[in-house]
Short mmCIF file of C-alpha atoms in Angstrom, two decimals:
data_model
loop_
_atom_site.label_atom_id
_atom_site.label_comp_id
_atom_site.label_asym_id
_atom_site.label_seq_id
_atom_site.Cartn_x
_atom_site.Cartn_y
_atom_site.Cartn_z
CA MET A 1 -27.44 37.58 -10.59
CA SER A 2 -26.09 34.76 -12.66
CA ASP A 3 -26.58 31.03 -12.86
CA PHE A 4 -23.58 28.82 -12.38
CA ILE A 5 -23.66 26.29 -15.20
CA LEU A 6 -22.34 22.84 -14.32
CA PRO A 7 -19.35 22.40 -16.63
CA ASP A 8 -18.14 19.28 -18.37
CA ILE A 9 -15.98 17.76 -15.61
CA GLY A 10 -14.84 14.62 -17.33
CA GLU A 11 -14.57 12.66 -20.52
CA GLY A 12 -18.11 12.52 -21.89
CA ILE A 13 -19.80 12.92 -18.51
CA VAL A 14 -23.34 14.25 -19.01
CA GLU A 15 -24.68 14.02 -15.47
CA CYS A 16 -23.51 13.50 -11.93
CA GLU A 17 -25.00 12.83 -8.51
CA LEU A 18 -25.25 15.79 -6.15
CA VAL A 19 -23.77 14.42 -2.93
CA LYS A 20 -23.77 17.41 -0.58
CA TRP A 21 -24.30 21.13 -0.61
CA LEU A 22 -21.55 22.87 1.35
CA VAL A 23 -23.50 26.15 1.49
CA SER A 24 -27.11 27.20 2.01
CA GLU A 25 -29.25 29.73 0.23
CA GLY A 26 -28.45 33.22 1.51
CA ASP A 27 -24.84 32.38 2.43
CA MET A 28 -22.15 34.89 1.48
CA ILE A 29 -19.24 33.03 -0.06
CA GLU A 30 -15.73 33.86 -1.24
CA GLU A 31 -14.14 33.16 -4.59
CA ASP A 32 -12.98 29.53 -4.91
CA GLN A 33 -14.89 28.51 -1.78
CA PRO A 34 -16.21 24.94 -2.21
CA VAL A 35 -19.94 25.09 -2.89
CA VAL A 36 -21.01 21.54 -3.60
CA GLU A 37 -19.73 17.97 -3.85
CA VAL A 38 -20.80 15.98 -6.90
CA MET A 39 -20.07 12.38 -7.74
CA THR A 40 -19.18 11.72 -11.36
CA ASP A 41 -18.76 8.31 -12.87
CA LYS A 42 -15.15 8.38 -11.71
CA ALA A 43 -14.63 10.55 -8.67
CA LEU A 44 -16.01 12.84 -6.00
CA VAL A 45 -15.48 16.41 -7.19
CA GLU A 46 -15.79 19.70 -5.32
CA ILE A 47 -17.21 22.59 -7.32
CA PRO A 48 -15.80 25.97 -6.18
CA ALA A 49 -17.47 29.36 -6.44
CA PRO A 50 -16.43 31.27 -9.57
CA HIS A 51 -16.45 34.58 -7.67
CA LYS A 52 -17.45 36.24 -4.42
CA GLY A 53 -21.16 36.73 -3.86
CA GLN A 54 -24.33 35.47 -2.24
CA ILE A 55 -25.99 32.13 -2.91
CA LYS A 56 -29.49 32.94 -4.10
CA ARG A 57 -30.80 29.60 -5.18
CA LEU A 58 -29.85 25.93 -5.18
CA TYR A 59 -31.39 24.15 -8.14
CA TYR A 60 -31.01 20.57 -6.89
CA LYS A 61 -31.51 18.63 -3.71
CA GLU A 62 -28.88 16.30 -2.28
CA GLY A 63 -29.16 12.96 -4.02
CA ASP A 64 -30.53 14.45 -7.24
CA ILE A 65 -28.86 13.88 -10.59
CA ALA A 66 -27.50 17.19 -11.94
CA LYS A 67 -27.15 17.71 -15.66
CA VAL A 68 -23.97 19.02 -17.27
CA HIS A 69 -24.43 22.39 -19.01
CA ALA A 70 -27.55 23.12 -16.88
CA PRO A 71 -27.82 25.65 -13.98
CA LEU A 72 -26.48 24.28 -10.69
CA PHE A 73 -26.97 27.30 -8.41
CA GLU A 74 -27.66 31.01 -8.65
CA LEU A 75 -25.02 33.41 -7.37
CA SER A 76 -25.18 37.18 -7.02
CA GLU A 77 -22.46 39.18 -8.71
CA GLU A 78 -19.57 40.41 -6.61
CA GLY A 79 -20.03 43.99 -5.34
CA SER A 80 -19.91 45.87 -2.13
CA GLU A 81 -23.35 47.38 -2.60
CA GLN A 82 -24.93 44.00 -3.04
CA GLU A 83 -22.95 42.61 -0.16
CA ASP A 84 -24.09 45.44 2.12
CA ASP A 85 -27.66 44.89 1.04
CA ALA A 86 -27.27 41.22 1.75
CA ASN A 87 -25.92 41.93 5.23
CA ASN A 88 -28.70 44.38 5.98
CA ASP A 89 -31.31 41.96 4.82
CA ASN A 90 -29.72 39.02 6.53
CA ASP A 91 -31.97 39.15 9.59
CA ASP A 92 -35.04 39.02 7.42
CA SER A 93 -33.82 36.41 5.02
CA ALA A 94 -35.00 33.39 7.02
CA SER A 95 -38.59 34.56 7.23
CA GLU A 96 -38.58 35.55 3.58
CA LYS A 97 -37.39 32.11 2.62
CA ALA A 98 -40.09 30.49 4.71
CA THR A 99 -42.96 32.34 3.03
CA ALA A 100 -41.92 33.89 -0.25
CA SER A 101 -41.87 30.92 -2.58
CA SER A 102 -42.72 27.28 -2.99
CA THR A 103 -39.73 26.47 -5.16
CA PRO A 104 -37.92 23.19 -4.53
CA ALA A 105 -34.86 25.04 -3.26
CA ILE A 106 -36.87 26.87 -0.62
CA GLN A 107 -38.54 23.64 0.37
CA LYS A 108 -35.11 22.23 0.90
CA THR A 109 -34.19 25.09 3.22
CA GLU A 110 -37.35 24.55 5.27
CA THR A 111 -36.69 20.85 5.45
CA LYS A 112 -33.16 21.41 6.65
CA LYS A 113 -34.37 23.83 9.31
CA GLN A 114 -36.98 21.38 10.60
CA ALA A 115 -34.40 18.62 10.71
CA SER A 116 -32.04 20.84 12.67
CA ASP A 117 -34.77 21.78 15.16
CA SER A 118 -35.72 18.16 15.74
CA ALA A 119 -32.12 17.14 16.27
CA GLY A 120 -31.74 19.43 19.27
CA PRO A 121 -28.94 21.84 20.16
CA SER A 122 -26.37 19.12 20.79
CA GLU A 123 -26.62 17.78 17.24
CA ALA A 124 -27.36 21.00 15.38
CA THR A 125 -25.66 21.40 12.06
CA SER A 126 -22.63 23.67 12.32
CA ALA A 127 -20.24 25.26 9.91
CA ALA A 128 -17.61 22.78 11.03
CA GLU A 129 -19.72 19.98 9.57
CA THR A 130 -19.30 21.25 6.07
CA LYS A 131 -15.53 21.35 6.51
CA THR A 132 -15.12 17.96 8.17
CA PRO A 133 -13.67 15.47 5.69
CA ALA A 134 -15.68 12.27 5.26
CA SER A 135 -16.68 9.94 2.47
CA PRO A 136 -20.18 10.10 0.94
CA ALA A 137 -21.05 6.78 2.60
CA VAL A 138 -20.12 8.16 6.01
CA ARG A 139 -22.11 11.34 5.36
CA ARG A 140 -25.13 9.25 4.47
CA LEU A 141 -24.71 7.26 7.70
CA VAL A 142 -24.53 10.50 9.67
CA ARG A 143 -27.71 11.78 8.04
CA GLU A 144 -29.44 8.46 8.65
CA TYR A 145 -28.95 8.76 12.41
CA ASP A 146 -29.64 12.51 12.50
CA LEU A 147 -26.13 13.26 13.70
CA SER A 148 -23.85 16.20 13.02
CA LEU A 149 -20.53 15.44 11.36
CA GLY A 150 -18.96 18.37 13.17
CA HIS A 151 -19.56 16.69 16.55
CA ILE A 152 -17.76 13.47 15.68
CA SER A 153 -14.00 13.14 16.19
CA GLY A 154 -12.33 11.74 13.10
CA SER A 155 -9.55 9.18 13.48
CA GLY A 156 -8.60 9.23 9.79
CA ARG A 157 -5.98 11.24 8.04
CA ASP A 158 -6.35 15.01 8.59
CA GLY A 159 -9.24 14.34 10.97
CA ARG A 160 -11.25 12.42 8.39
CA VAL A 161 -14.33 10.85 9.95
CA LEU A 162 -14.55 7.11 9.32
CA LYS A 163 -17.49 4.76 9.65
CA GLU A 164 -15.95 3.37 12.83
CA ASP A 165 -15.93 6.88 14.32
CA VAL A 166 -19.64 7.28 13.64
CA LEU A 167 -20.48 3.92 15.20
CA ALA A 168 -18.32 4.71 18.23
CA HIS A 169 -20.07 8.07 18.58
CA LEU A 170 -23.45 6.35 18.48
CA LYS A 171 -22.33 3.85 21.08
CA ARG A 172 -21.11 6.58 23.41
CA ARG A 173 -24.28 8.58 23.00
CA GLN A 174 -26.46 5.58 23.74
CA GLY A 175 -24.35 4.77 26.79
CA GLN A 176 -25.12 8.19 28.25
CA THR A 177 -28.83 7.36 28.39
CA ASP A 178 -30.30 4.53 30.51
CA THR A 179 -33.15 3.91 28.15
CA PRO A 180 -32.16 5.46 24.84
CA ALA A 181 -35.16 6.29 22.75
CA PRO A 182 -34.81 4.98 19.22
CA THR A 183 -34.72 7.63 16.53
CA GLN A 184 -37.18 7.69 13.69
CA SER A 185 -34.39 6.52 11.39
CA ALA A 186 -33.63 3.59 13.67
CA LYS A 187 -37.31 2.65 13.69
CA ARG A 188 -37.38 2.79 9.93
CA THR A 189 -34.25 0.66 9.74
CA SER A 190 -35.77 -1.92 12.05
CA ALA A 191 -38.91 -2.11 9.96
CA ALA A 192 -36.89 -2.28 6.76
CA ASP A 193 -35.13 -5.41 8.04
CA GLN A 194 -38.37 -7.25 7.36
CA GLN A 195 -38.67 -5.96 3.80
CA VAL A 196 -36.79 -6.04 0.54
CA ARG A 197 -34.16 -3.31 0.62
CA VAL A 198 -34.09 -1.27 -2.58
CA GLU A 199 -30.94 0.66 -3.37
CA PRO A 200 -30.74 2.91 -6.44
CA ILE A 201 -27.79 2.36 -8.75
CA LYS A 202 -26.28 5.78 -9.33
CA GLY A 203 -23.02 7.68 -9.46
CA MET A 204 -19.97 5.63 -10.39
CA LYS A 205 -21.88 2.38 -9.96
CA ALA A 206 -24.49 3.47 -12.50
CA VAL A 207 -21.88 4.46 -15.06
CA MET A 208 -19.94 1.25 -14.42
CA ALA A 209 -23.12 -0.72 -15.12
CA LYS A 210 -23.72 1.14 -18.39
CA ARG A 211 -20.13 0.98 -19.59
CA MET A 212 -19.59 -2.65 -18.74
CA ALA A 213 -22.84 -3.61 -20.48
CA ALA A 214 -21.89 -1.53 -23.52
CA ALA A 215 -18.35 -2.96 -23.68
CA ALA A 216 -19.49 -6.55 -23.21
CA SER A 217 -22.19 -6.23 -25.89
CA SER A 218 -20.23 -4.22 -28.48
CA ILE A 219 -16.67 -5.60 -28.20
CA PRO A 220 -15.98 -9.25 -29.01
CA HIS A 221 -13.68 -10.37 -26.21
CA PHE A 222 -10.91 -12.90 -26.75
CA ILE A 223 -9.91 -14.46 -23.42
CA PHE A 224 -6.41 -15.82 -22.95
CA SER A 225 -5.10 -17.25 -19.67
CA GLU A 226 -1.58 -18.15 -18.61
CA ASP A 227 0.51 -19.02 -15.55
CA ILE A 228 3.62 -16.94 -14.86
CA ASP A 229 6.44 -18.14 -12.62
CA VAL A 230 7.34 -15.11 -10.51
CA THR A 231 9.77 -16.88 -8.17
CA GLU A 232 12.80 -14.96 -9.43
CA LEU A 233 10.83 -11.73 -9.55
CA LEU A 234 9.87 -12.10 -5.88
CA ALA A 235 13.51 -12.75 -5.00
CA LEU A 236 14.61 -9.63 -6.89
CA ARG A 237 11.94 -7.56 -5.19
CA ALA A 238 13.10 -8.83 -1.79
CA GLN A 239 16.64 -7.66 -2.61
CA LEU A 240 15.54 -4.22 -3.78
CA LYS A 241 12.84 -3.64 -1.16
CA PRO A 242 15.19 -2.26 1.56
CA LEU A 243 16.72 0.16 -0.94
CA ALA A 244 13.27 1.31 -1.99
CA GLU A 245 12.18 1.78 1.61
CA ALA A 246 15.30 3.82 2.28
CA SER A 247 14.10 6.12 -0.50
CA GLY A 248 10.64 6.29 1.03
CA SER A 249 9.00 4.03 -1.55
CA ARG A 250 6.97 0.85 -1.07
CA LEU A 251 8.07 -1.65 -3.69
CA THR A 252 5.43 -4.21 -4.62
CA LEU A 253 5.27 -6.46 -7.67
CA MET A 254 3.07 -3.98 -9.54
CA PRO A 255 5.89 -1.63 -10.69
CA PHE A 256 7.73 -4.62 -12.22
CA ILE A 257 4.54 -5.85 -13.87
CA MET A 258 3.85 -2.42 -15.35
CA LYS A 259 7.41 -1.89 -16.53
CA ALA A 260 7.48 -5.30 -18.20
CA MET A 261 4.15 -4.51 -19.85
CA ALA A 262 5.45 -1.22 -21.26
CA LEU A 263 8.48 -3.07 -22.68
CA ALA A 264 6.28 -5.74 -24.29
CA ILE A 265 4.03 -3.07 -25.77
CA ARG A 266 7.03 -1.64 -27.63
CA GLU A 267 7.09 -4.90 -29.55
CA TYR A 268 3.30 -5.22 -29.84
CA PRO A 269 1.94 -1.65 -29.96
CA ILE A 270 -1.51 -2.78 -31.06
CA LEU A 271 -2.18 -3.72 -27.44
CA ASN A 272 -1.81 0.01 -26.66
CA SER A 273 -4.19 1.30 -29.33
CA ARG A 274 -7.80 2.40 -29.79
CA VAL A 275 -10.40 1.74 -32.48
CA ASN A 276 -12.54 4.53 -33.94
CA ASP A 277 -16.31 4.29 -33.65
CA GLU A 278 -16.70 3.14 -37.25
CA VAL A 279 -14.08 0.42 -36.69
CA THR A 280 -12.22 1.65 -39.76
CA GLU A 281 -9.04 2.94 -38.08
CA ILE A 282 -6.61 1.84 -35.40
CA HIS A 283 -5.16 4.72 -33.38
CA TYR A 284 -1.80 3.76 -31.86
CA GLN A 285 -1.27 5.74 -28.66
CA PRO A 286 1.98 7.70 -28.28
CA GLN A 287 2.68 6.59 -24.71
CA CYS A 288 1.79 3.76 -22.39
CA ASN A 289 -0.67 4.94 -19.72
CA ILE A 290 -1.35 1.87 -17.62
CA GLY A 291 -4.57 1.92 -15.63
CA MET A 292 -5.06 -0.01 -12.44
CA ALA A 293 -8.56 -0.97 -11.37
CA VAL A 294 -9.20 -0.06 -7.73
CA ASP A 295 -12.13 -1.44 -5.76
CA SER A 296 -13.03 1.74 -3.87
CA LYS A 297 -16.00 2.22 -1.54
CA ALA A 298 -17.63 4.48 -4.11
CA GLY A 299 -17.26 1.92 -6.88
CA LEU A 300 -14.75 0.76 -9.45
CA MET A 301 -12.17 3.41 -10.34
CA VAL A 302 -9.34 3.11 -12.88
CA PRO A 303 -6.69 5.81 -12.47
CA ASN A 304 -3.71 5.42 -14.77
CA ILE A 305 0.02 6.06 -14.60
CA LYS A 306 1.19 8.18 -17.51
CA GLY A 307 4.21 7.28 -19.64
CA VAL A 308 5.26 4.14 -17.78
CA GLU A 309 7.93 3.47 -20.40
CA HIS A 310 9.79 6.60 -19.23
CA LEU A 311 9.52 6.01 -15.46
CA SER A 312 11.86 4.17 -13.11
CA LEU A 313 10.60 1.39 -10.86
CA LEU A 314 10.62 3.74 -7.86
CA GLU A 315 8.70 6.39 -9.76
CA ILE A 316 6.09 3.82 -10.75
CA ALA A 317 5.92 2.54 -7.15
CA ASP A 318 5.29 6.06 -5.87
CA GLU A 319 2.56 6.62 -8.46
CA VAL A 320 0.91 3.30 -7.59
CA ALA A 321 0.84 4.26 -3.91
CA ARG A 322 -0.47 7.76 -4.60
CA LEU A 323 -3.25 6.68 -6.94
CA THR A 324 -4.32 3.74 -4.80
CA GLU A 325 -4.77 5.96 -1.75
CA ALA A 326 -6.60 8.63 -3.77
CA ALA A 327 -8.92 6.06 -5.36
CA ARG A 328 -9.83 4.51 -2.03
CA GLU A 329 -10.70 7.99 -0.77
CA GLY A 330 -12.77 8.60 -3.92
CA ARG A 331 -10.82 11.75 -4.73
CA VAL A 332 -8.76 10.92 -7.78
CA ALA A 333 -7.95 13.96 -9.94
CA GLN A 334 -9.63 14.03 -13.33
CA ASP A 335 -6.27 14.09 -15.11
CA ASP A 336 -5.32 10.82 -13.42
CA LEU A 337 -8.48 9.20 -14.80
CA LYS A 338 -8.12 10.39 -18.37
CA GLY A 339 -6.10 8.93 -21.19
CA GLY A 340 -5.63 5.33 -20.06
CA THR A 341 -4.38 2.99 -22.79
CA ILE A 342 -4.38 -0.45 -21.14
CA THR A 343 -5.61 -1.73 -17.77
CA ILE A 344 -4.46 -4.10 -15.03
CA SER A 345 -7.00 -5.57 -12.59
CA ASN A 346 -5.47 -7.23 -9.56
CA ILE A 347 -8.17 -9.66 -8.47
CA GLY A 348 -5.49 -11.68 -6.70
CA ALA A 349 -5.58 -9.16 -3.88
CA LEU A 350 -9.06 -10.49 -3.11
CA GLY A 351 -8.05 -14.13 -3.43
CA GLY A 352 -9.14 -15.01 -6.97
CA THR A 353 -7.15 -16.90 -9.58
CA TYR A 354 -8.63 -16.71 -13.10
CA ALA A 355 -11.19 -14.24 -14.43
CA SER A 356 -12.83 -12.99 -17.62
CA PRO A 357 -12.21 -9.23 -17.39
CA ILE A 358 -14.28 -6.73 -19.39
CA ILE A 359 -12.29 -4.33 -21.56
CA ASN A 360 -12.24 -0.74 -20.32
CA ALA A 361 -13.30 0.89 -23.61
CA PRO A 362 -11.97 2.63 -25.64
CA GLU A 363 -8.90 0.59 -24.69
CA VAL A 364 -8.41 -2.72 -26.48
CA ALA A 365 -6.94 -4.97 -23.78
CA ILE A 366 -7.09 -5.68 -20.06
CA VAL A 367 -5.39 -8.23 -17.84
CA ALA A 368 -6.57 -9.66 -14.52
CA LEU A 369 -3.84 -10.81 -12.14
CA GLY A 370 -4.69 -13.77 -9.95
CA ARG A 371 -3.40 -14.68 -6.51
CA THR A 372 0.20 -15.87 -6.47
CA GLN A 373 0.43 -19.39 -5.03
CA THR A 374 3.30 -21.73 -4.19
CA LEU A 375 2.79 -24.73 -6.48
CA PRO A 376 4.86 -27.77 -7.52
CA ARG A 377 6.65 -27.59 -10.86
CA PHE A 378 9.29 -29.73 -12.60
CA ASP A 379 12.78 -28.29 -13.05
CA GLN A 380 15.04 -29.10 -16.02
CA ALA A 381 16.30 -32.26 -14.26
CA GLY A 382 12.77 -33.50 -13.75
CA ASN A 383 12.73 -32.81 -10.02
CA VAL A 384 9.65 -31.36 -8.38
CA THR A 385 10.30 -27.88 -6.95
CA ALA A 386 8.16 -25.27 -5.24
CA ARG A 387 7.57 -22.23 -7.44
CA ALA A 388 5.57 -19.01 -7.02
CA ILE A 389 2.92 -19.06 -9.74
CA MET A 390 0.78 -16.07 -10.67
CA PRO A 391 -2.20 -16.82 -12.97
CA VAL A 392 -3.18 -14.09 -15.42
CA SER A 393 -6.23 -13.68 -17.67
CA TRP A 394 -6.17 -11.42 -20.73
CA ALA A 395 -9.14 -10.02 -22.62
CA GLY A 396 -8.41 -8.50 -26.03
CA ASP A 397 -10.60 -6.70 -28.54
CA HIS A 398 -11.03 -9.49 -31.08
CA ARG A 399 -11.96 -7.00 -33.83
CA ILE A 400 -8.31 -5.98 -34.16
CA ILE A 401 -6.36 -8.42 -31.96
CA ASP A 402 -6.27 -12.07 -32.97
CA GLY A 403 -5.44 -14.94 -30.67
CA GLY A 404 -1.90 -15.35 -31.96
CA THR A 405 -1.04 -11.70 -31.33
CA ILE A 406 -2.28 -11.65 -27.77
CA ALA A 407 -0.54 -14.97 -27.06
CA ARG A 408 2.79 -13.69 -28.43
CA PHE A 409 2.41 -10.43 -26.53
CA SER A 410 1.62 -12.29 -23.31
CA ASN A 411 4.63 -14.58 -23.80
CA CYS A 412 6.88 -11.55 -24.30
CA TRP A 413 5.53 -9.94 -21.11
CA LYS A 414 5.85 -13.25 -19.29
CA GLY A 415 9.49 -13.55 -20.38
CA TYR A 416 10.36 -10.25 -18.70
CA LEU A 417 8.58 -11.25 -15.49
CA GLU A 418 10.10 -14.74 -15.27
CA SER A 419 13.60 -13.40 -15.99
CA PRO A 420 13.36 -9.89 -14.54
CA GLN A 421 17.05 -9.20 -15.09
CA SER A 422 16.37 -9.29 -18.83
CA MET A 423 14.51 -6.01 -18.48
CA LEU A 424 17.83 -4.30 -17.76
CA LEU A 425 18.84 -4.76 -21.41
CA HIS A 426 15.89 -2.64 -22.54
CA LEU A 427 15.67 0.09 -19.91
CA GLY A 428 16.41 3.51 -21.36
#
């Protein structure tokens, strides 16, 4: 027997939410078989089995907060003798679990069995449920209505079950009964409508709350806003878009914005630095890893694109598409979340204009992009013309970045975006 110790699965992560056990006590599992899903402050992570064996004990219940470097589950050592013993004892294992102990893990097994019995054969939990892809929110919805994920057809990618699939399943099930009896969960939901709904802040949302509060209270923010004329940039993108699509890439403004930022950082590297805890040293980062804040269902995630200064526009576009999709699914790889050096938040996608973004520590700067609007401007002859204007709002760490520096950096970046052809002179 040996305890599986929850490893450090991220930068400074000390705890994570246990979303779902993919096995039960007594299950025989193979090496690398997914055992449990945990939600860190940044992503949903599957923990695989370190070796073949039998699950002896689960130390947490779903929804609990598991501690890093503490036992997560107990697993028997690999061995044919043990496996044979396990198979021989398999028939007796259920009754032993029901009476042998009053540990929390055993209580969990009993609870799950009672839930399965009450759900009836048509909604009994099956092995397929554990393999059906779905987000934590969808899994919670399924549990709330006492459904089985394995019985719901997923319309998402690779059969992923979406919220709409669950609601459609409920509607079909209710339609099969003239007078559908409300479930206990439905009764509770109806009663809760008359009360204050309390929702715990945990997982990524909890860490976001802590980090944003810490950053806002410990870093003096200098806010700088500007309008950027992206009329020529939009025209250039329109010209290049068919070529990008022919290469299988979706070309948005973001690759241009990132490339221009990497070029401006070459002239103002302090925007791509970090400050040590004692605020006695500035650590200039060797490459420009630009993070992009994504408003995922699980919470705010900031994956970053590594070495933007070395990538082509198409390579950046492909990375933007890959990371955006992964973030919205809540399954961004840990490596994609580590090592960011500066962040872009595109609030314009939601319709906003100006903002006061909070720095994503230990970075020293962040910019929020507002919604691009067609607005009147004067040309050199004094005539009013329609221009595409994108408002931007910078926040810089005022301990090491003064107002003049961030203004000059922003003007440099703006120059590349308003005359995008000028970037050609600096592309390596």
